[in-house]
GROMACS .gro file of C-alpha atoms in nm:
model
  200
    1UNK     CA    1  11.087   1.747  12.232
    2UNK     CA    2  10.904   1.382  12.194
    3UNK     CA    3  10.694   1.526  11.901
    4UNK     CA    4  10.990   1.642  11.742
    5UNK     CA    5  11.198   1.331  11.801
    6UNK     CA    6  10.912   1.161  11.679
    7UNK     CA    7  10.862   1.329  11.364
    8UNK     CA    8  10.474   1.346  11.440
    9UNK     CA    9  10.338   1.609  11.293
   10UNK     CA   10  10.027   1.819  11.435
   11UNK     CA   11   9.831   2.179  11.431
   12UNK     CA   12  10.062   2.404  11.690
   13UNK     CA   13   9.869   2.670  11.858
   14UNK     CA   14  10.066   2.906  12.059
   15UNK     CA   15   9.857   3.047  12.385
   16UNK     CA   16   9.895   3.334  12.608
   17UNK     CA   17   9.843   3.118  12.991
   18UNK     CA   18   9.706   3.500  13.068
   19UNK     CA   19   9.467   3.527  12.801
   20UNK     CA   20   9.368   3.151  12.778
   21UNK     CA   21   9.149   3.093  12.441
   22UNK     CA   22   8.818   2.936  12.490
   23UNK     CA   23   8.876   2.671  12.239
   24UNK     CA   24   9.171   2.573  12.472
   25UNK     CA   25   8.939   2.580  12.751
   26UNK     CA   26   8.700   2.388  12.643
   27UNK     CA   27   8.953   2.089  12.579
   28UNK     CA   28   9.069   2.081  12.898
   29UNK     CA   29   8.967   2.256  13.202
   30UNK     CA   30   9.277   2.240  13.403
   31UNK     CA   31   9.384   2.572  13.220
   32UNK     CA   32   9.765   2.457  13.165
   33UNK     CA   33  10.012   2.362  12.883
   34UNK     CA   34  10.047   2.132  12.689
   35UNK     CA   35   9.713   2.030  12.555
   36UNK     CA   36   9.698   1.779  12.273
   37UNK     CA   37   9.387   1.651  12.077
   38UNK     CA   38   9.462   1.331  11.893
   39UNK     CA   39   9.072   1.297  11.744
   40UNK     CA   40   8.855   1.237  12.061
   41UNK     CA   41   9.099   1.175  12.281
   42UNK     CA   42   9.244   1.482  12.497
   43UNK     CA   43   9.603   1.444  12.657
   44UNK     CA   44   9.664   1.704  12.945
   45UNK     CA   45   9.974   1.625  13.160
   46UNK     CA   46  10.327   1.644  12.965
   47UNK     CA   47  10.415   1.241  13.037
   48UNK     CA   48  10.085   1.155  12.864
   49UNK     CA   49  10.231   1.383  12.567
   50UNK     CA   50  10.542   1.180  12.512
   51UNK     CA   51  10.469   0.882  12.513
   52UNK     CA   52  10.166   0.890  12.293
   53UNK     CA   53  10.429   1.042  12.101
   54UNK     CA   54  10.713   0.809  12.128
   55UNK     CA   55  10.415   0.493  12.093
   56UNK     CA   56  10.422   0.638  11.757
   57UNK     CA   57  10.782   0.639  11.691
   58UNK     CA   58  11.075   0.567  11.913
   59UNK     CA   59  11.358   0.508  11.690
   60UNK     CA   60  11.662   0.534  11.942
   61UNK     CA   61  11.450   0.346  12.171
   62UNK     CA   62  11.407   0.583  12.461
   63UNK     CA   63  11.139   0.411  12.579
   64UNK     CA   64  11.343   0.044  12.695
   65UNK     CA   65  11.486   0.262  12.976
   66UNK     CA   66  11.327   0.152  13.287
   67UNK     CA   67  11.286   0.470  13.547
   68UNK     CA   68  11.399   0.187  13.865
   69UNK     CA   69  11.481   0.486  14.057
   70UNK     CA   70  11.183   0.703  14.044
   71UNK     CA   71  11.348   1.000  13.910
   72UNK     CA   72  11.089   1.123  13.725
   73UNK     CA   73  10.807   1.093  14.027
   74UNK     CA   74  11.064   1.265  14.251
   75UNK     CA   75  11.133   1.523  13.985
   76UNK     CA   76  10.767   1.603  13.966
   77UNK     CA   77  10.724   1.644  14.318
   78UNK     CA   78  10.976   1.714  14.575
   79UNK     CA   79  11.235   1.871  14.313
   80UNK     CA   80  10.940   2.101  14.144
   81UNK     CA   81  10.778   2.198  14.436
   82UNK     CA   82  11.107   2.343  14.596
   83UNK     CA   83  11.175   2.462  14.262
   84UNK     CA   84  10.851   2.683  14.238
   85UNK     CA   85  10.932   2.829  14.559
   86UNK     CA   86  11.325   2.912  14.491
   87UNK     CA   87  11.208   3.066  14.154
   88UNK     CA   88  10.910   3.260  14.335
   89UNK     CA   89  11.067   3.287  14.652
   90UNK     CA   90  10.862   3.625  14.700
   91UNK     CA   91  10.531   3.422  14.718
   92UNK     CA   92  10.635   3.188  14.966
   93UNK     CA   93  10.808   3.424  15.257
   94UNK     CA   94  10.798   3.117  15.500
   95UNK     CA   95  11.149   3.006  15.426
   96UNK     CA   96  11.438   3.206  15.229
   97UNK     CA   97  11.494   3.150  14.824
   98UNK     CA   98  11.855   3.010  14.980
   99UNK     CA   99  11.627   2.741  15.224
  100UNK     CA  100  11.441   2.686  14.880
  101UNK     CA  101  11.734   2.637  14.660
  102UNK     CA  102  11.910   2.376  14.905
  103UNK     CA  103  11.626   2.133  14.921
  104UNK     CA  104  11.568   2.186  14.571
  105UNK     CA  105  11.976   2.071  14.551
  106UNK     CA  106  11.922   1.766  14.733
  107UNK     CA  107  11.805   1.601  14.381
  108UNK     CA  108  12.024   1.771  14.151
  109UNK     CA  109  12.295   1.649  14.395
  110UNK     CA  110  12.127   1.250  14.317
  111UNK     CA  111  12.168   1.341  13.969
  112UNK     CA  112  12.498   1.426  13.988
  113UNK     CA  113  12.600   1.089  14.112
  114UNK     CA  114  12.386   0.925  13.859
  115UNK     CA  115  12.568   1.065  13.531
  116UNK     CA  116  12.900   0.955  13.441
  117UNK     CA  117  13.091   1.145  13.137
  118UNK     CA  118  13.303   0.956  12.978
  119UNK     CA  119  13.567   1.044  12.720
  120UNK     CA  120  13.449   1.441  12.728
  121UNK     CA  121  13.105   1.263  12.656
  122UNK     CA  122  12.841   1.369  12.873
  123UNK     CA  123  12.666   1.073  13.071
  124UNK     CA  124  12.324   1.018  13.086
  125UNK     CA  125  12.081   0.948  13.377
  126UNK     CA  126  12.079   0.531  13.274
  127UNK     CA  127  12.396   0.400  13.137
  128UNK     CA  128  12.505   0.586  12.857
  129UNK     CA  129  12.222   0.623  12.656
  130UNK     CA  130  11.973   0.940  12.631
  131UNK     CA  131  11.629   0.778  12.736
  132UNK     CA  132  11.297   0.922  12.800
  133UNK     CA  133  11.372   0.970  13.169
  134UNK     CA  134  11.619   1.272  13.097
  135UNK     CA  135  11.431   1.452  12.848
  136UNK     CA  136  11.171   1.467  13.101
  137UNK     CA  137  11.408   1.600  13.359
  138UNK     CA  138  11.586   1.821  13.212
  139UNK     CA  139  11.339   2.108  13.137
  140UNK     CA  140  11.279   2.111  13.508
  141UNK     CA  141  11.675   2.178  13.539
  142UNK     CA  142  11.692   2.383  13.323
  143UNK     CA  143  11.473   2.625  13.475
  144UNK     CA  144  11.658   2.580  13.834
  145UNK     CA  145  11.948   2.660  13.629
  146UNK     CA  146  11.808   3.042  13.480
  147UNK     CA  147  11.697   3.161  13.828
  148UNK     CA  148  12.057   3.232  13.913
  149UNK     CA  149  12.296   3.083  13.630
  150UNK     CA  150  12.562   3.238  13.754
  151UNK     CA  151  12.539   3.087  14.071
  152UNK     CA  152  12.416   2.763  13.928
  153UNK     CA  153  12.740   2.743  13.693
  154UNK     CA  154  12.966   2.812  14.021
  155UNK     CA  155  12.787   2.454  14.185
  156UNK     CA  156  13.043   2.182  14.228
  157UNK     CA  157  12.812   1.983  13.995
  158UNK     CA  158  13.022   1.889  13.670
  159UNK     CA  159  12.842   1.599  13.576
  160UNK     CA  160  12.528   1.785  13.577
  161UNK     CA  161  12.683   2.070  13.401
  162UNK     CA  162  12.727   1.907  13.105
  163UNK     CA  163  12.435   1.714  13.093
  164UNK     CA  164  12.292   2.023  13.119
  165UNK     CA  165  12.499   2.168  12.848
  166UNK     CA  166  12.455   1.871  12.641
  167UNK     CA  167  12.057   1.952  12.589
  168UNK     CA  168  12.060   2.336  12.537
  169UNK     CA  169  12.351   2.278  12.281
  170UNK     CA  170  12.141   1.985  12.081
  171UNK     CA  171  11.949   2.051  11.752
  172UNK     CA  172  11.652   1.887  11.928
  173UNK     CA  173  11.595   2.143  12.174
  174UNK     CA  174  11.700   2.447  11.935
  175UNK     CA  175  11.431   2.306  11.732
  176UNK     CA  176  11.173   2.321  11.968
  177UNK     CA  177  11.290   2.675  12.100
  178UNK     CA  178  11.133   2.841  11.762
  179UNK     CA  179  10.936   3.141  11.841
  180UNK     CA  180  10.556   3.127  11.712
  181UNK     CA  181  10.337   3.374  11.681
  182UNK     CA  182  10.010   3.360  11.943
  183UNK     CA  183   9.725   3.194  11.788
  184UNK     CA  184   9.380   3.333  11.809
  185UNK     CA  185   9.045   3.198  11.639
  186UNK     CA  186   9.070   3.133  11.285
  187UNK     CA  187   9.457   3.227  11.235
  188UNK     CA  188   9.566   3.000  10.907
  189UNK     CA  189   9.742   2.648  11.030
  190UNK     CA  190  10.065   2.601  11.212
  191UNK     CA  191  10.211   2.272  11.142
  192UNK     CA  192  10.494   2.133  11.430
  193UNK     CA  193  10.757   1.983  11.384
  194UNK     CA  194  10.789   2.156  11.040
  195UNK     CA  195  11.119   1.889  11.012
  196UNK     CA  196  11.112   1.513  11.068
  197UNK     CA  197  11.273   1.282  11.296
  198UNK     CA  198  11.581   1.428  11.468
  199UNK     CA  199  11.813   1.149  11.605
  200UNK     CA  200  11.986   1.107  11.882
   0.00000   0.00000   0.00000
């Protein structure tokens, strides 16, 4: 989503995490999406991803959002590490999905109190304005959200809901949903975002 916000443009290769191509491999050994090569330099973890990206264009300035509260540390730990087990539940038979999903709940519930609609606007995670924070959040939601949507929708969580909402409905995720076909060795060039800049 920072790529496409950004407008930078680069060679897309879409992998199999099964069938992992060597040329993937040998970038980065830790096996795991995304990857990106920016001439010798080799960027392996997500946060790393945006903001090389938004270093090279931030125009809404999502990056003058300070994270005071830690959300994103916390949402990369506790949060995803309950959230693995609720969505795997069947690998991790020490506790019920339920036990899972209700520690997992104790951030979304932070959240919650965090984002403040106003005028059938949906709030954001700091003030009123979309920053980096949430779009690094949200994909992390979103997948609590598709273990059990219909139970997820039914969650006294309203605030949430439509922050929620707010991102699957917006042209910058729809964007970034595009289906691509799997790339294999010597497969003619992919270019990503084929659009430029997106605002917000």
């Amino acid at each position: 989503m920072a790529l496409q916000y950004a407008g930078v443009e680069c060679e897309l290769r879409e992998v199999l995490l099964k069938d992992k191509p060597a040329a993937m491999l040998a970038l980065s050994e830790k096996g795991t999406v995304p990857v990106l090569q920016v001439h010798e330099q080799v960027l392996d973890e997500s946060l790393d991803v945006m903001r090389w990206a938004l270093s090279a264009a931030d125009p809404d300035g999502w990056l003058d959002i300070e994270d005071k509260a830690g959300l994103v540390e916390r949402n990369d730990g506790a949060f995803k590490y309950y959230l693995d087990r609720y969505k795997y539940f069947d690998r991790y038979p020490e506790q019920s999905q339920q036990w899972y999903c209700e520690q997992a709940l104790v951030f979304l519930r932070d959240l919650e109190t965090r984002l403040q609609p106003s005028d059938g606007k949906p709030g954001f995670l700091y003030h009123d304005t979309l920053s980096w924070v949430d779009v690094a959040v949200f994909p992390f939601v979103r997948q609590f959200a598709f273990v059990d949507k219909q139970k997820f929708d039914a969650l006294d969580l309203p605030a949430l809901h439509q922050w929620l909402d707010y991102f699957l409905e917006s042209e910058l995720f729809l964007k970034v949903m595009t289906k691509y076909f799997v790339w294999t060795a010597g497969d003619p060039l992919t270019l990503f975002p084929n659009e430029p800049h997106i605002s917000t």
